[in-house]
Amino acid sequence: SQQGEEDPQALSIQEGENATMNCSYKTSINNLQWYRQNSGRGLVHLILIRSNEREKHSGRLRVTLDTSKKSSSLLITASRAADTASYFCATEEGTGRRALTFGSGTRLQVQP
Amino acid sequence: DAGVTQSPTHLIKTRGQQVTLRCSPKSGHDTVSWYQQALGQGPQFIFQYYEEEERQRGNFPDRFSGHQFPNYSSELNVNALLLGDSALYLCASSPPNTGELFFGEGSRLTVL
């Protein structure tokens, strides 16, 4: 079953614009992670935010986490055509359990 | 330093057959997890191996089994294949004490 649900399912923007993707989840979590997947390939880890953190930055990425609303957002600033991919949020439940529950993903298309 | 490697990359089987997929984790990683990703969906957790034992299991039938070897490499076996088993099978490894997963490029299984 999918724990996280990403919104929107698909997003198309122009190069240079910012892209925002949202994720909602259902249970208590240890951490939330964002992954990127180019078409039909393996997933690449982008960023991990722990349940006691509210915001985290990595390069052009900014992630927020609101545990009271059970939601997270991923912001990609100054997007590039190379950012075109599917983006998934994944939650790790409890402590010591390293199985991740993934959402259904947001397909991002960045037009050059 | 090689990343996570999986073999084979593509394979075609018929209903009722059995398949074995293989995974070599990234150097220094002791935990291997397997995920199934249907087309257009997020990955779903199958099981996780640590110290040659299955530590966690997702909602998959007993037809799905696995093994981890002393060198931390792993196999995923699926018996009595069904059409619905057609998917991308992803292996992910993780180092001790972190939640981040490193994924291989996957094995794409088609069941006819």
Coordinates of C-alpha atoms in Angstrom, one line a residue:
Chain A
S1 CA 0.0 0.0 0.0
Q2 CA 1.1 3.6 -0.6
Q3 CA 1.6 5.7 2.5
G4 CA 2.5 8.9 0.9
E5 CA 0.5 10.7 -1.8
E6 CA 2.2 13.3 -3.9
D7 CA 0.5 16.3 -5.3
P8 CA 0.3 17.2 -8.1
Q9 CA 0.6 13.9 -10.1
A10 CA 2.2 15.8 -13.0
L11 CA 3.8 19.2 -13.3
S12 CA 5.1 21.1 -16.3
I13 CA 7.1 24.3 -16.0
Q14 CA 9.6 26.4 -17.9
E15 CA 13.3 26.3 -17.3
G16 CA 14.2 28.8 -14.6
E17 CA 10.9 28.5 -12.8
N18 CA 10.5 27.0 -9.3
A19 CA 8.8 23.6 -8.9
T20 CA 6.9 22.7 -5.7
M21 CA 5.7 19.1 -5.0
N22 CA 3.7 18.1 -1.9
C23 CA 3.5 14.8 0.0
S24 CA 1.0 13.7 2.6
Y25 CA 1.3 10.6 4.7
K26 CA -0.8 8.8 7.3
T27 CA 1.2 7.4 10.2
S28 CA 3.9 8.6 12.6
I29 CA 7.3 8.6 11.0
N30 CA 11.0 8.5 11.9
N31 CA 12.0 10.4 8.8
L32 CA 10.8 11.4 5.4
Q33 CA 13.0 11.2 2.3
W34 CA 12.7 12.4 -1.3
Y35 CA 14.0 10.5 -4.2
R36 CA 14.3 11.2 -7.9
Q37 CA 13.8 8.7 -10.8
N38 CA 14.7 9.2 -14.4
S39 CA 12.4 7.2 -16.7
G40 CA 12.6 3.5 -16.0
R41 CA 15.8 3.7 -14.0
G42 CA 16.9 3.4 -10.4
L43 CA 16.0 5.9 -7.7
V44 CA 18.5 8.5 -6.5
H45 CA 18.3 9.8 -2.9
L46 CA 17.9 13.6 -2.7
I47 CA 17.4 14.6 0.9
L48 CA 16.3 13.2 4.3
I49 CA 14.5 15.2 6.9
R50 CA 14.0 13.8 10.4
S51 CA 10.7 14.0 12.3
N52 CA 12.2 16.6 14.7
E53 CA 13.3 18.9 11.8
R54 CA 11.1 21.4 10.0
E55 CA 13.2 22.5 7.1
K56 CA 16.3 21.4 5.3
H57 CA 18.2 22.7 2.3
S58 CA 20.6 21.0 -0.2
G59 CA 21.7 23.0 -3.2
R60 CA 18.6 24.1 -5.1
L61 CA 16.4 21.8 -3.0
R62 CA 14.4 22.9 0.0
V63 CA 12.3 20.4 2.0
T64 CA 9.8 21.3 4.7
L65 CA 8.1 18.9 7.1
D66 CA 4.9 19.5 9.1
T67 CA 4.3 16.5 11.3
S68 CA 1.1 18.0 12.8
K69 CA -0.4 18.0 9.3
K70 CA 1.5 14.9 8.2
S71 CA 2.8 16.6 5.1
S72 CA 6.0 17.6 3.4
S73 CA 7.0 19.8 0.4
L74 CA 9.9 19.7 -2.0
L75 CA 10.9 22.9 -3.7
I76 CA 13.3 22.9 -6.6
T77 CA 14.5 26.4 -7.4
A78 CA 15.7 27.7 -10.8
S79 CA 14.7 24.5 -12.5
R80 CA 16.7 23.0 -15.4
A81 CA 15.7 20.7 -18.2
A82 CA 17.9 18.1 -16.5
D83 CA 15.5 18.1 -13.5
T84 CA 12.9 16.4 -15.7
A85 CA 12.1 13.2 -13.8
S86 CA 9.6 11.6 -11.3
Y87 CA 10.0 12.6 -7.7
F88 CA 8.9 10.4 -4.8
C89 CA 8.5 11.0 -1.2
A90 CA 9.1 8.0 1.1
T91 CA 8.5 7.6 4.8
E92 CA 10.3 5.5 7.4
E93 CA 8.0 4.5 10.2
G94 CA 9.2 4.0 13.8
T95 CA 12.7 3.7 15.0
G96 CA 15.1 1.1 13.6
R97 CA 12.7 0.0 10.8
R98 CA 14.5 1.0 7.6
A99 CA 11.8 -0.2 5.2
L100 CA 10.5 2.8 3.2
T101 CA 6.9 3.4 2.1
F102 CA 6.8 5.3 -1.1
G103 CA 4.1 7.6 -2.6
S104 CA 3.0 7.4 -6.2
G105 CA 5.2 10.2 -7.3
T106 CA 5.1 13.5 -9.2
R107 CA 6.2 13.6 -12.8
L108 CA 8.0 16.8 -13.4
Q109 CA 8.6 18.1 -17.0
V110 CA 10.9 21.1 -17.3
Q111 CA 10.6 22.7 -20.8
P112 CA 13.8 24.3 -22.1
Chain B
D1 CA 33.7 2.4 -6.0
A2 CA 30.9 0.5 -7.7
G3 CA 27.3 1.3 -6.7
V4 CA 24.5 -1.2 -6.3
T5 CA 24.5 -3.6 -9.2
Q6 CA 21.7 -5.8 -10.3
S7 CA 21.3 -8.6 -12.8
P8 CA 19.8 -9.3 -15.2
T9 CA 18.7 -5.9 -16.5
H10 CA 15.8 -7.3 -18.5
L11 CA 14.1 -10.7 -18.7
I12 CA 11.0 -12.3 -20.1
K13 CA 9.3 -15.3 -18.5
T14 CA 6.0 -17.1 -18.9
R15 CA 3.3 -17.7 -16.4
G16 CA 4.1 -20.4 -13.9
Q17 CA 7.9 -20.2 -14.3
Q18 CA 10.4 -19.2 -11.6
V19 CA 12.9 -16.3 -11.6
T20 CA 15.9 -15.4 -9.7
L21 CA 17.2 -11.8 -9.5
R22 CA 20.6 -10.8 -8.1
C23 CA 22.0 -7.8 -6.3
S24 CA 25.4 -6.7 -5.1
P25 CA 25.3 -3.9 -2.6
K26 CA 27.5 -0.9 -2.5
S27 CA 30.8 -1.4 -0.7
G28 CA 30.4 -1.1 3.1
H29 CA 26.6 -1.6 3.1
D30 CA 25.3 -4.4 5.2
T31 CA 21.5 -4.2 4.6
V32 CA 19.8 -5.1 1.3
S33 CA 16.1 -4.3 0.5
W34 CA 14.0 -5.3 -2.4
Y35 CA 11.2 -3.3 -4.0
Q36 CA 8.7 -3.9 -6.7
Q37 CA 7.7 -1.0 -8.9
A38 CA 4.7 -1.4 -11.3
L39 CA 4.5 0.9 -14.3
G40 CA 3.4 4.4 -13.2
Q41 CA 3.5 3.6 -9.5
G42 CA 5.9 4.1 -6.6
P43 CA 8.1 1.3 -5.4
Q44 CA 6.5 -1.2 -2.9
F45 CA 8.6 -2.8 -0.2
I46 CA 9.0 -6.6 -0.6
F47 CA 11.6 -7.5 2.2
Q48 CA 14.8 -6.5 3.8
Y49 CA 17.9 -8.7 4.7
Y50 CA 20.5 -8.0 7.3
E51 CA 23.0 -10.5 8.7
E52 CA 21.7 -13.1 6.2
E53 CA 18.3 -13.0 7.7
E54 CA 15.0 -11.6 6.5
R55 CA 14.3 -8.8 9.0
Q56 CA 11.2 -7.2 7.6
R57 CA 8.7 -8.1 5.0
G58 CA 6.1 -6.2 3.1
N59 CA 2.7 -7.4 2.0
F60 CA 3.9 -10.0 -0.6
P61 CA 2.9 -13.7 -0.8
D62 CA 5.3 -16.5 0.0
R63 CA 6.0 -16.9 -3.7
F64 CA 8.5 -14.1 -3.1
S65 CA 11.5 -15.3 -1.2
G66 CA 15.1 -14.1 -0.8
H67 CA 18.5 -14.8 0.5
Q68 CA 21.5 -12.8 1.6
F69 CA 25.0 -14.2 1.4
P70 CA 28.0 -13.7 3.7
N71 CA 29.4 -11.1 1.3
Y72 CA 26.1 -9.1 1.7
S73 CA 24.9 -9.8 -1.9
S74 CA 21.3 -10.9 -2.2
E75 CA 18.9 -12.8 -4.4
L76 CA 15.2 -12.4 -4.9
N77 CA 13.2 -15.5 -6.1
V78 CA 9.7 -15.5 -7.4
N79 CA 7.9 -18.8 -7.9
A80 CA 4.8 -19.6 -10.0
L81 CA 5.0 -16.3 -11.9
L82 CA 1.7 -14.4 -12.6
L83 CA 1.1 -11.8 -15.2
G84 CA 0.8 -9.2 -12.4
D85 CA 4.4 -9.9 -11.3
S86 CA 5.6 -7.9 -14.4
A87 CA 7.4 -4.9 -12.9
L88 CA 10.7 -3.3 -12.3
Y89 CA 12.4 -5.0 -9.3
L90 CA 14.7 -2.6 -7.5
C91 CA 17.4 -3.6 -5.0
A92 CA 18.6 -1.0 -2.5
S93 CA 21.4 -1.1 0.0
S94 CA 22.1 1.0 3.0
P95 CA 25.1 1.4 5.4
P96 CA 24.9 0.9 9.1
N97 CA 22.9 3.5 11.1
T98 CA 21.5 5.6 8.3
G99 CA 18.1 5.7 6.7
E100 CA 19.3 6.6 3.2
L101 CA 18.9 3.9 0.5
F102 CA 21.1 3.5 -2.5
F103 CA 19.3 1.9 -5.4
G104 CA 20.4 -0.2 -8.3
E105 CA 19.1 0.4 -11.8
G106 CA 16.6 -2.5 -11.5
S107 CA 15.7 -5.7 -13.2
R108 CA 12.7 -5.4 -15.5
L109 CA 10.7 -8.5 -15.5
T110 CA 8.0 -9.2 -18.1
V111 CA 5.7 -12.2 -17.6
L112 CA 3.8 -13.4 -20.7

